[in-house]
Amino acid sequence: MSNPERQNPEGQGVAPDLAMVTALKAGDQSAVVQLYDRYSSVVYAVALRVLGDTGAAEDVLQEVFLQLWRNPAAFDAARGTLGSWLAVIARNRAIDFLRKRKPETDLEDVIVSVSPDLAREADRSRAAEKIRGVIGAMPPPQRSALEMAYFEGLSHSEIAGKTGEPLGTIKTRIRTGLMTLRKAFQT
Amino acid sequence: MSAHEQFADDLALYAVDALAGDDRTALEAHLAGCSACRLELEQLRGDGALLALSTLGPKPPQRARQRLLDAVAKEPRVPVKVAETRARRSWWGVLGWAATAAVIVFAASLWKENAALKQTLASANAQATQNARELEDIRRIAAPIIEPEAQVVTVVAMKAQPQPQGKAFYLRSRGNLVFLATNMPPLPPNKAYELWLIPMQGAPMAAGMFKPDAHGRGTVINPPLPAGAEAKAFAITVENEAGASTPTMPIVMMGAGE
């Protein structure tokens, strides 16, 4: 991956995520605190976006970091960055919560490929700003379909029913939206 | 886009958990045998993760941090002291497994060859006797891992629960396969685990059925497989005892070659 936004910054005054995860595996409680301070805002924001309820979002936040504490080996650094992984776990748990169902995805099964490194606050801000710019530039129906699927947990048929659009159109919009995001981080 | 174009839209929906019903079932069946689509799915999930990272909101309340600290304090974890030892053990274990597997697979081949020799080549009696002797030696070596009364101990990190695990030893050139499973969950009546060979191309091939014993152990030895089929992965599903011609989702275990 040649894109510098997807590479791990080394020696930038911030302990690499991987070192924190190694400390977690060794039972170091201070590591979970450091990772909480680093990523709790991301996790909480995702949960709040999905659930729209601060109490429920706080419960998801708690669960995500407790799961990390209990099973740090579930994170595979070769398959994505910790910040992205936690954000996706938060999204999945929040959707489960929304649907009042038991967790459907094991932590080990969550793979997010490679995505922007977020160990530093500046990286997180820059990445979020860029993503929001890309999403904001999407045609509104495409953005809406993508967000209904991702943040409301609706299936494509539910989205089609809600918008009155054909199923095929919804499928294409979601795929095109994801590909647009990919391209933005490949250039 | 390297995955199959006909699945492109459904893969994107699946990546954001928006695919339901028959479309989902059909895609999962395809994913079981298509590494290109699995790779694309990972990419799409990464793309979806960008959406999660776009969210803005207030910081969590301060009490949430203390709540987590309190919860963590109640769940102290013993450092995994055996980690290094376990790593070394697993390395030696791999050697041991590999050697044993090679022995078993070789034994199976010898067995077949032995039978053929007896039937067609009277002059090969001496060789067959030699093979039989070797086979008996090999059986003695293999007995601790394939005999039902053998004691099997899975060594894992302290406080970790043993997980279901399977080891497939496959000799492609001869179509020989030995599969050993441990810690398998019990199954309902009339159900059995079915092993599948996922080839590099084409549909999954049924590679034997097994029902775990009271200790969760199961074995498949030399199921009928065509010689030369290149295995990309092995997978396990739960099927009716009679077996199935195609995997029934979900895949409960899966592993690619090492």
Tab-separated table of C-alpha atoms in Angstrom:
chain	number	residue	atom	x	y	z
A	1	MET	CA	0.000	0.000	0.000
A	2	SER	CA	1.729	3.120	-1.163
A	3	ASN	CA	-0.707	5.609	0.235
A	4	PRO	CA	0.963	7.284	3.207
A	5	GLU	CA	-2.399	7.807	4.872
A	6	ARG	CA	-2.642	4.064	5.201
A	7	GLN	CA	0.781	3.563	6.653
A	8	ASN	CA	1.713	3.356	10.307
A	9	PRO	CA	3.505	6.434	11.548
A	10	GLU	CA	6.500	5.446	13.630
A	11	GLY	CA	8.314	7.513	16.192
A	12	GLN	CA	5.764	10.296	16.323
A	13	GLY	CA	5.585	10.496	20.105
A	14	VAL	CA	2.621	8.174	20.312
A	15	ALA	CA	2.960	4.564	21.355
A	16	PRO	CA	1.986	2.411	18.367
A	17	ASP	CA	-1.335	0.650	18.715
A	18	LEU	CA	0.353	-2.685	18.341
A	19	ALA	CA	2.510	-2.029	21.393
A	20	MET	CA	-0.635	-1.215	23.354
A	21	VAL	CA	-2.308	-4.385	22.211
A	22	THR	CA	0.757	-6.389	23.217
A	23	ALA	CA	0.580	-4.775	26.650
A	24	LEU	CA	-3.106	-5.672	26.832
A	25	LYS	CA	-2.284	-9.277	26.106
A	26	ALA	CA	0.136	-9.178	29.006
A	27	GLY	CA	-2.685	-7.989	31.279
A	28	ASP	CA	-1.552	-4.371	31.532
A	29	GLN	CA	-4.613	-2.378	32.638
A	30	SER	CA	-2.953	0.941	31.825
A	31	ALA	CA	-2.912	-0.067	28.156
A	32	VAL	CA	-6.679	-0.276	27.965
A	33	VAL	CA	-6.884	3.166	29.547
A	34	GLN	CA	-4.509	4.616	26.973
A	35	LEU	CA	-6.436	3.039	24.135
A	36	TYR	CA	-9.691	4.292	25.644
A	37	ASP	CA	-8.294	7.817	25.730
A	38	ARG	CA	-7.210	7.423	22.114
A	39	TYR	CA	-10.341	5.895	20.602
A	40	SER	CA	-13.300	6.386	22.950
A	41	SER	CA	-14.458	9.471	21.019
A	42	VAL	CA	-14.548	7.506	17.749
A	43	VAL	CA	-16.339	4.542	19.303
A	44	TYR	CA	-18.835	6.707	21.163
A	45	ALA	CA	-19.554	8.850	18.106
A	46	VAL	CA	-20.305	5.807	15.973
A	47	ALA	CA	-22.556	4.280	18.621
A	48	LEU	CA	-24.363	7.570	19.160
A	49	ARG	CA	-24.843	8.055	15.432
A	50	VAL	CA	-26.492	4.645	15.152
A	51	LEU	CA	-28.484	4.676	18.373
A	52	GLY	CA	-29.248	8.359	18.913
A	53	ASP	CA	-29.273	7.751	22.641
A	54	THR	CA	-26.406	8.736	24.915
A	55	GLY	CA	-27.103	6.049	27.519
A	56	ALA	CA	-27.215	3.254	24.981
A	57	ALA	CA	-24.126	4.641	23.219
A	58	GLU	CA	-22.291	4.630	26.539
A	59	ASP	CA	-23.239	0.982	27.024
A	60	VAL	CA	-21.835	0.121	23.604
A	61	LEU	CA	-18.675	2.095	24.389
A	62	GLN	CA	-18.261	0.112	27.580
A	63	GLU	CA	-18.834	-3.195	25.856
A	64	VAL	CA	-16.416	-2.506	23.020
A	65	PHE	CA	-13.505	-1.688	25.335
A	66	LEU	CA	-14.326	-4.499	27.731
A	67	GLN	CA	-14.271	-6.909	24.815
A	68	LEU	CA	-10.893	-5.507	23.802
A	69	TRP	CA	-9.651	-6.030	27.351
A	70	ARG	CA	-10.994	-9.541	27.554
A	71	ASN	CA	-9.848	-10.663	24.152
A	72	PRO	CA	-7.117	-8.446	22.659
A	73	ALA	CA	-5.956	-11.332	20.500
A	74	ALA	CA	-9.130	-10.903	18.448
A	75	PHE	CA	-7.515	-7.898	16.802
A	76	ASP	CA	-5.317	-8.903	13.891
A	77	ALA	CA	-2.986	-6.049	12.992
A	78	ALA	CA	-2.337	-7.629	9.631
A	79	ARG	CA	-5.956	-7.134	8.607
A	80	GLY	CA	-6.563	-3.495	9.510
A	81	THR	CA	-5.822	-0.728	11.962
A	82	LEU	CA	-7.059	-0.763	15.541
A	83	GLY	CA	-9.027	2.472	15.235
A	84	SER	CA	-10.947	1.245	12.207
A	85	TRP	CA	-11.502	-2.129	13.826
A	86	LEU	CA	-12.911	-0.572	16.995
A	87	ALA	CA	-15.140	1.727	14.958
A	88	VAL	CA	-16.561	-1.212	13.028
A	89	ILE	CA	-17.054	-3.243	16.212
A	90	ALA	CA	-18.909	-0.263	17.682
A	91	ARG	CA	-21.080	0.039	14.596
A	92	ASN	CA	-21.893	-3.680	14.581
A	93	ARG	CA	-22.703	-3.760	18.299
A	94	ALA	CA	-24.852	-0.648	18.003
A	95	ILE	CA	-26.799	-2.173	15.114
A	96	ASP	CA	-27.255	-5.348	17.176
A	97	PHE	CA	-28.496	-3.168	20.021
A	98	LEU	CA	-30.830	-1.339	17.660
A	99	ARG	CA	-32.284	-4.590	16.428
A	100	LYS	CA	-32.463	-5.962	19.963
A	101	ARG	CA	-30.536	-9.032	18.955
A	102	LYS	CA	-27.572	-10.876	20.354
A	103	PRO	CA	-24.199	-9.997	18.856
A	104	GLU	CA	-24.053	-11.644	15.454
A	105	THR	CA	-20.397	-11.179	14.645
A	106	ASP	CA	-17.479	-12.509	16.642
A	107	LEU	CA	-14.684	-10.032	17.196
A	108	GLU	CA	-12.316	-12.342	15.372
A	109	ASP	CA	-14.540	-12.218	12.314
A	110	VAL	CA	-14.337	-8.460	11.950
A	111	ILE	CA	-11.808	-7.695	9.261
A	112	VAL	CA	-11.605	-4.220	7.833
A	113	SER	CA	-8.677	-4.630	5.505
A	114	VAL	CA	-6.267	-1.717	5.610
A	115	SER	CA	-7.567	1.731	6.407
A	116	PRO	CA	-6.154	5.006	7.700
A	117	ASP	CA	-3.960	4.827	10.756
A	118	LEU	CA	-5.539	6.757	13.594
A	119	ALA	CA	-3.055	6.514	16.423
A	120	ARG	CA	-2.560	10.269	16.520
A	121	GLU	CA	-5.295	12.810	17.093
A	122	ALA	CA	-4.158	14.731	14.028
A	123	ASP	CA	-4.477	11.594	11.890
A	124	ARG	CA	-7.986	10.958	13.190
A	125	SER	CA	-9.099	14.498	12.489
A	126	ARG	CA	-7.555	14.570	9.038
A	127	ALA	CA	-9.008	11.219	8.039
A	128	ALA	CA	-12.489	12.075	9.337
A	129	GLU	CA	-12.443	15.420	7.541
A	130	LYS	CA	-11.436	13.815	4.265
A	131	ILE	CA	-14.078	11.092	4.548
A	132	ARG	CA	-16.767	13.615	5.347
A	133	GLY	CA	-15.688	15.605	2.304
A	134	VAL	CA	-16.033	12.552	0.058
A	135	ILE	CA	-19.416	11.623	1.522
A	136	GLY	CA	-20.606	15.199	1.245
A	137	ALA	CA	-19.717	15.243	-2.445
A	138	MET	CA	-21.802	12.156	-3.212
A	139	PRO	CA	-25.197	12.582	-4.882
A	140	PRO	CA	-27.754	12.836	-2.053
A	141	PRO	CA	-29.655	9.627	-3.003
A	142	GLN	CA	-26.392	7.668	-3.005
A	143	ARG	CA	-25.273	9.118	0.307
A	144	SER	CA	-28.682	8.465	1.801
A	145	ALA	CA	-28.753	4.806	0.707
A	146	LEU	CA	-25.275	4.234	2.076
A	147	GLU	CA	-26.046	5.847	5.412
A	148	MET	CA	-29.363	4.041	5.799
A	149	ALA	CA	-27.572	0.748	5.330
A	150	TYR	CA	-24.586	1.532	7.500
A	151	PHE	CA	-26.005	3.617	10.306
A	152	GLU	CA	-29.623	2.468	10.413
A	153	GLY	CA	-28.934	-1.178	9.732
A	154	LEU	CA	-31.552	-1.397	6.980
A	155	SER	CA	-31.443	-4.097	4.348
A	156	HIS	CA	-31.487	-3.116	0.691
A	157	SER	CA	-35.125	-4.169	0.398
A	158	GLU	CA	-36.030	-2.044	3.420
A	159	ILE	CA	-34.235	0.908	1.882
A	160	ALA	CA	-36.029	0.331	-1.416
A	161	GLY	CA	-39.345	0.205	0.417
A	162	LYS	CA	-38.563	3.376	2.295
A	163	THR	CA	-37.375	5.371	-0.700
A	164	GLY	CA	-39.623	3.877	-3.379
A	165	GLU	CA	-36.587	3.135	-5.546
A	166	PRO	CA	-36.012	-0.186	-7.358
A	167	LEU	CA	-33.905	-2.787	-5.560
A	168	GLY	CA	-31.281	-2.743	-8.287
A	169	THR	CA	-30.881	0.998	-7.962
A	170	ILE	CA	-30.300	0.720	-4.233
A	171	LYS	CA	-27.720	-2.030	-4.749
A	172	THR	CA	-25.841	0.024	-7.281
A	173	ARG	CA	-25.915	3.151	-5.153
A	174	ILE	CA	-24.459	1.384	-2.147
A	175	ARG	CA	-21.717	-0.267	-4.147
A	176	THR	CA	-20.870	2.914	-6.007
A	177	GLY	CA	-20.749	4.821	-2.736
A	178	LEU	CA	-18.281	2.350	-1.224
A	179	MET	CA	-16.132	2.402	-4.344
A	180	THR	CA	-16.077	6.206	-4.236
A	181	LEU	CA	-14.736	6.064	-0.691
A	182	ARG	CA	-12.112	3.528	-1.732
A	183	LYS	CA	-10.893	5.603	-4.623
A	184	ALA	CA	-10.563	8.655	-2.421
A	185	PHE	CA	-8.030	6.799	-0.285
A	186	GLN	CA	-6.191	5.235	-3.166
A	187	THR	CA	-5.187	8.446	-4.866
B	1	MET	CA	-12.518	-5.104	-9.082
B	2	SER	CA	-11.152	-8.606	-9.245
B	3	ALA	CA	-14.143	-10.475	-7.849
B	4	HIS	CA	-16.881	-11.973	-9.972
B	5	GLU	CA	-18.786	-9.130	-11.526
B	6	GLN	CA	-22.164	-10.791	-11.078
B	7	PHE	CA	-21.673	-10.688	-7.313
B	8	ALA	CA	-20.279	-7.159	-7.161
B	9	ASP	CA	-23.417	-5.390	-5.960
B	10	ASP	CA	-24.348	-8.135	-3.514
B	11	LEU	CA	-20.826	-8.144	-2.066
B	12	ALA	CA	-21.124	-4.442	-1.331
B	13	LEU	CA	-24.473	-4.957	0.382
B	14	TYR	CA	-23.090	-7.896	2.345
B	15	ALA	CA	-20.133	-5.810	3.472
B	16	VAL	CA	-22.455	-3.340	5.176
B	17	ASP	CA	-24.813	-6.084	6.387
B	18	ALA	CA	-27.607	-4.940	4.082
B	19	LEU	CA	-28.079	-8.157	2.125
B	20	ALA	CA	-30.850	-10.438	3.306
B	21	GLY	CA	-32.852	-13.479	2.287
B	22	ASP	CA	-32.005	-15.780	-0.587
B	23	ASP	CA	-29.478	-13.346	-2.046
B	24	ARG	CA	-27.500	-13.528	1.183
B	25	THR	CA	-27.645	-17.316	1.286
B	26	ALA	CA	-26.527	-17.586	-2.322
B	27	LEU	CA	-23.652	-15.175	-1.814
B	28	GLU	CA	-22.434	-16.976	1.314
B	29	ALA	CA	-22.395	-20.232	-0.641
B	30	HIS	CA	-20.338	-18.561	-3.344
B	31	LEU	CA	-17.974	-16.971	-0.828
B	32	ALA	CA	-17.201	-20.367	0.637
B	33	GLY	CA	-15.439	-21.301	-2.560
B	34	CYS	CA	-14.213	-18.016	-4.007
B	35	SER	CA	-11.118	-16.420	-2.529
B	36	ALA	CA	-11.272	-13.484	-4.977
B	37	CYS	CA	-14.695	-12.508	-3.687
B	38	ARG	CA	-13.604	-12.979	-0.069
B	39	LEU	CA	-10.709	-10.630	-0.713
B	40	GLU	CA	-13.004	-8.099	-2.322
B	41	LEU	CA	-15.345	-8.424	0.659
B	42	GLU	CA	-12.491	-7.496	2.991
B	43	GLN	CA	-11.775	-4.458	0.863
B	44	LEU	CA	-15.414	-3.434	0.895
B	45	ARG	CA	-15.578	-3.801	4.664
B	46	GLY	CA	-12.563	-1.533	4.841
B	47	ASP	CA	-14.399	0.959	2.661
B	48	GLY	CA	-17.400	0.701	4.991
B	49	ALA	CA	-15.150	1.330	7.983
B	50	LEU	CA	-14.421	4.741	6.501
B	51	LEU	CA	-18.082	5.569	7.021
B	52	ALA	CA	-17.770	4.727	10.701
B	53	LEU	CA	-14.722	6.967	10.944
B	54	SER	CA	-16.624	9.892	9.477
B	55	THR	CA	-18.863	10.315	12.492
B	56	LEU	CA	-18.761	13.420	14.608
B	57	GLY	CA	-20.171	13.768	18.063
B	58	PRO	CA	-19.614	14.843	21.627
B	59	LYS	CA	-16.959	13.180	23.715
B	60	PRO	CA	-18.230	10.423	25.994
B	61	PRO	CA	-19.074	11.498	29.547
B	62	GLN	CA	-16.233	11.362	32.037
B	63	ARG	CA	-18.084	8.771	34.086
B	64	ALA	CA	-17.778	6.308	31.195
B	65	ARG	CA	-14.012	6.218	31.616
B	66	GLN	CA	-14.275	5.509	35.333
B	67	ARG	CA	-16.935	2.901	34.635
B	68	LEU	CA	-14.567	1.100	32.316
B	69	LEU	CA	-11.699	1.336	34.793
B	70	ASP	CA	-13.910	-0.164	37.505
B	71	ALA	CA	-15.014	-2.962	35.211
B	72	VAL	CA	-11.461	-3.735	34.126
B	73	ALA	CA	-10.298	-3.747	37.743
B	74	LYS	CA	-12.872	-6.430	38.465
B	75	GLU	CA	-11.499	-8.576	35.675
B	76	PRO	CA	-7.759	-8.739	36.221
B	77	ARG	CA	-6.079	-10.945	33.725
B	78	VAL	CA	-3.138	-13.126	34.518
B	79	PRO	CA	-0.405	-12.437	31.991
B	80	VAL	CA	-0.156	-15.281	29.573
B	81	LYS	CA	3.048	-16.719	30.983
B	82	VAL	CA	2.910	-19.682	28.710
B	83	ALA	CA	2.877	-17.549	25.591
B	84	GLU	CA	6.509	-18.034	24.683
B	85	THR	CA	6.475	-21.658	25.703
B	86	ARG	CA	3.286	-22.134	23.758
B	87	ALA	CA	4.803	-20.624	20.673
B	88	ARG	CA	7.749	-22.949	20.887
B	89	ARG	CA	5.462	-25.822	21.657
B	90	SER	CA	3.313	-25.043	18.677
B	91	TRP	CA	6.383	-24.998	16.443
B	92	TRP	CA	7.440	-28.380	17.683
B	93	GLY	CA	3.807	-29.344	17.623
B	94	VAL	CA	3.600	-28.446	13.964
B	95	LEU	CA	6.628	-30.558	13.282
B	96	GLY	CA	5.097	-33.381	15.246
B	97	TRP	CA	1.735	-33.064	13.539
B	98	ALA	CA	3.325	-32.766	10.146
B	99	ALA	CA	5.544	-35.767	10.693
B	100	THR	CA	2.683	-37.813	12.076
B	101	ALA	CA	0.402	-36.707	9.269
B	102	ALA	CA	2.989	-37.568	6.694
B	103	VAL	CA	3.288	-40.965	8.297
B	104	ILE	CA	-0.478	-41.494	8.276
B	105	VAL	CA	-0.933	-40.318	4.719
B	106	PHE	CA	2.004	-42.443	3.669
B	107	ALA	CA	0.444	-45.343	5.541
B	108	ALA	CA	-2.798	-44.936	3.665
B	109	SER	CA	-0.911	-44.924	0.405
B	110	LEU	CA	1.014	-48.009	1.404
B	111	TRP	CA	-2.223	-49.710	2.324
B	112	LYS	CA	-3.654	-49.096	-1.119
B	113	GLU	CA	-0.474	-50.156	-2.808
B	114	ASN	CA	-0.310	-53.216	-0.634
B	115	ALA	CA	-3.745	-54.403	-1.706
B	116	ALA	CA	-2.990	-53.836	-5.360
B	117	LEU	CA	0.232	-55.771	-5.126
B	118	LYS	CA	-1.457	-58.778	-3.536
B	119	GLN	CA	-4.069	-58.939	-6.246
B	120	THR	CA	-1.952	-58.452	-9.298
B	121	LEU	CA	1.614	-59.303	-8.553
B	122	ALA	CA	2.312	-62.595	-6.878
B	123	SER	CA	5.967	-61.922	-7.239
B	124	ALA	CA	5.626	-58.881	-5.047
B	125	ASN	CA	4.704	-60.872	-1.949
B	126	ALA	CA	7.959	-60.076	-0.340
B	127	GLN	CA	7.439	-56.369	-0.897
B	128	ALA	CA	3.890	-56.601	0.398
B	129	THR	CA	5.111	-58.288	3.536
B	130	GLN	CA	7.607	-55.511	3.983
B	131	ASN	CA	4.889	-52.925	3.421
B	132	ALA	CA	2.647	-54.639	5.933
B	133	ARG	CA	5.418	-54.585	8.492
B	134	GLU	CA	5.952	-50.893	7.874
B	135	LEU	CA	2.239	-50.320	8.066
B	136	GLU	CA	2.076	-52.009	11.446
B	137	ASP	CA	4.886	-49.777	12.657
B	138	ILE	CA	3.055	-46.749	11.354
B	139	ARG	CA	-0.176	-47.823	13.003
B	140	ARG	CA	1.616	-47.982	16.316
B	141	ILE	CA	2.895	-44.466	15.789
B	142	ALA	CA	-0.486	-43.141	14.683
B	143	ALA	CA	-2.531	-44.916	17.368
B	144	PRO	CA	-2.228	-42.147	19.985
B	145	ILE	CA	-4.003	-39.704	17.695
B	146	ILE	CA	-6.561	-41.851	15.910
B	147	GLU	CA	-7.590	-44.513	18.438
B	148	PRO	CA	-10.804	-43.616	20.275
B	149	GLU	CA	-9.453	-44.564	23.685
B	150	ALA	CA	-6.359	-42.397	23.311
B	151	GLN	CA	-6.169	-39.477	25.710
B	152	VAL	CA	-6.014	-36.112	23.985
B	153	VAL	CA	-5.009	-32.965	25.836
B	154	THR	CA	-5.304	-29.546	24.222
B	155	VAL	CA	-2.849	-27.107	25.759
B	156	VAL	CA	-3.981	-23.486	25.627
B	157	ALA	CA	-3.169	-20.228	27.385
B	158	MET	CA	-4.124	-20.157	31.047
B	159	LYS	CA	-7.806	-19.343	31.651
B	160	ALA	CA	-8.570	-19.650	27.964
B	161	GLN	CA	-11.226	-22.106	26.938
B	162	PRO	CA	-10.210	-24.829	24.468
B	163	GLN	CA	-11.641	-23.999	21.085
B	164	PRO	CA	-12.916	-26.349	18.398
B	165	GLN	CA	-9.985	-27.168	16.194
B	166	GLY	CA	-9.351	-29.294	13.152
B	167	LYS	CA	-6.200	-30.336	11.330
B	168	ALA	CA	-6.378	-31.492	7.736
B	169	PHE	CA	-3.370	-33.294	6.255
B	170	TYR	CA	-3.734	-33.580	2.550
B	171	LEU	CA	-1.505	-35.255	-0.004
B	172	ARG	CA	-2.760	-33.795	-3.248
B	173	SER	CA	-0.886	-36.059	-5.639
B	174	ARG	CA	-2.551	-39.158	-4.197
B	175	GLY	CA	-5.841	-37.674	-3.055
B	176	ASN	CA	-5.094	-38.822	0.505
B	177	LEU	CA	-6.606	-36.845	3.349
B	178	VAL	CA	-6.495	-37.256	7.107
B	179	PHE	CA	-8.561	-34.898	9.211
B	180	LEU	CA	-8.495	-34.762	13.000
B	181	ALA	CA	-10.831	-32.565	15.049
B	182	THR	CA	-10.883	-31.801	18.755
B	183	ASN	CA	-13.212	-29.922	21.106
B	184	MET	CA	-16.074	-30.097	18.637
B	185	PRO	CA	-19.464	-29.081	20.044
B	186	PRO	CA	-22.019	-31.894	20.249
B	187	LEU	CA	-24.643	-32.043	17.515
B	188	PRO	CA	-28.382	-32.634	17.523
B	189	PRO	CA	-29.567	-36.141	16.628
B	190	ASN	CA	-29.483	-36.927	12.904
B	191	LYS	CA	-26.862	-34.244	12.299
B	192	ALA	CA	-23.191	-34.664	11.531
B	193	TYR	CA	-20.242	-32.499	10.595
B	194	GLU	CA	-19.243	-32.591	6.968
B	195	LEU	CA	-15.754	-31.718	5.800
B	196	TRP	CA	-15.357	-29.882	2.502
B	197	LEU	CA	-12.343	-29.468	0.310
B	198	ILE	CA	-12.505	-26.015	-1.255
B	199	PRO	CA	-10.634	-26.320	-4.546
B	200	MET	CA	-8.799	-23.518	-6.293
B	201	GLN	CA	-11.553	-23.576	-8.888
B	202	GLY	CA	-15.018	-25.032	-8.902
B	203	ALA	CA	-17.489	-26.112	-6.285
B	204	PRO	CA	-16.605	-27.422	-2.816
B	205	MET	CA	-16.012	-31.192	-2.715
B	206	ALA	CA	-17.503	-33.330	0.031
B	207	ALA	CA	-14.576	-34.779	1.979
B	208	GLY	CA	-16.191	-36.982	4.584
B	209	MET	CA	-18.594	-36.908	7.492
B	210	PHE	CA	-17.915	-37.288	11.183
B	211	LYS	CA	-19.751	-37.097	14.467
B	212	PRO	CA	-17.726	-36.029	17.485
B	213	ASP	CA	-17.370	-38.559	20.275
B	214	ALA	CA	-18.140	-37.800	23.908
B	215	HIS	CA	-14.841	-35.921	24.139
B	216	GLY	CA	-15.529	-33.778	21.086
B	217	ARG	CA	-13.100	-35.666	18.856
B	218	GLY	CA	-13.726	-36.611	15.268
B	219	THR	CA	-11.692	-38.177	12.482
B	220	VAL	CA	-11.946	-38.472	8.719
B	221	ILE	CA	-9.413	-40.733	7.009
B	222	ASN	CA	-9.053	-40.989	3.271
B	223	PRO	CA	-12.484	-39.995	2.001
B	224	PRO	CA	-13.034	-40.579	-1.717
B	225	LEU	CA	-11.352	-37.632	-3.423
B	226	PRO	CA	-9.964	-37.263	-6.909
B	227	ALA	CA	-6.183	-37.267	-7.024
B	228	GLY	CA	-4.696	-33.941	-7.967
B	229	ALA	CA	-7.384	-31.611	-6.679
B	230	GLU	CA	-5.592	-28.547	-5.356
B	231	ALA	CA	-7.056	-27.479	-2.013
B	232	LYS	CA	-7.377	-23.794	-1.336
B	233	ALA	CA	-9.018	-24.409	2.021
B	234	PHE	CA	-11.004	-26.874	4.082
B	235	ALA	CA	-14.321	-26.061	5.668
B	236	ILE	CA	-16.824	-27.733	7.967
B	237	THR	CA	-20.589	-27.468	7.929
B	238	VAL	CA	-23.352	-29.158	9.874
B	239	GLU	CA	-25.439	-31.451	7.678
B	240	ASN	CA	-27.951	-34.230	7.947
B	241	GLU	CA	-26.268	-37.542	8.679
B	242	ALA	CA	-26.714	-38.639	5.084
B	243	GLY	CA	-24.481	-35.801	3.957
B	244	ALA	CA	-25.026	-33.050	1.422
B	245	SER	CA	-23.850	-32.406	-2.096
B	246	THR	CA	-23.310	-28.709	-1.418
B	247	PRO	CA	-22.398	-27.010	1.868
B	248	THR	CA	-25.303	-25.822	3.987
B	249	MET	CA	-24.580	-22.421	5.450
B	250	PRO	CA	-23.226	-21.334	7.801
B	251	ILE	CA	-19.698	-22.625	7.562
B	252	VAL	CA	-18.817	-23.397	11.160
B	253	MET	CA	-15.057	-23.784	10.686
B	254	MET	CA	-12.678	-22.991	7.875
B	255	GLY	CA	-8.955	-22.912	7.307
B	256	ALA	CA	-6.616	-22.241	4.420
B	257	GLY	CA	-3.345	-23.980	3.755
B	258	GLU	CA	-0.306	-23.118	5.827
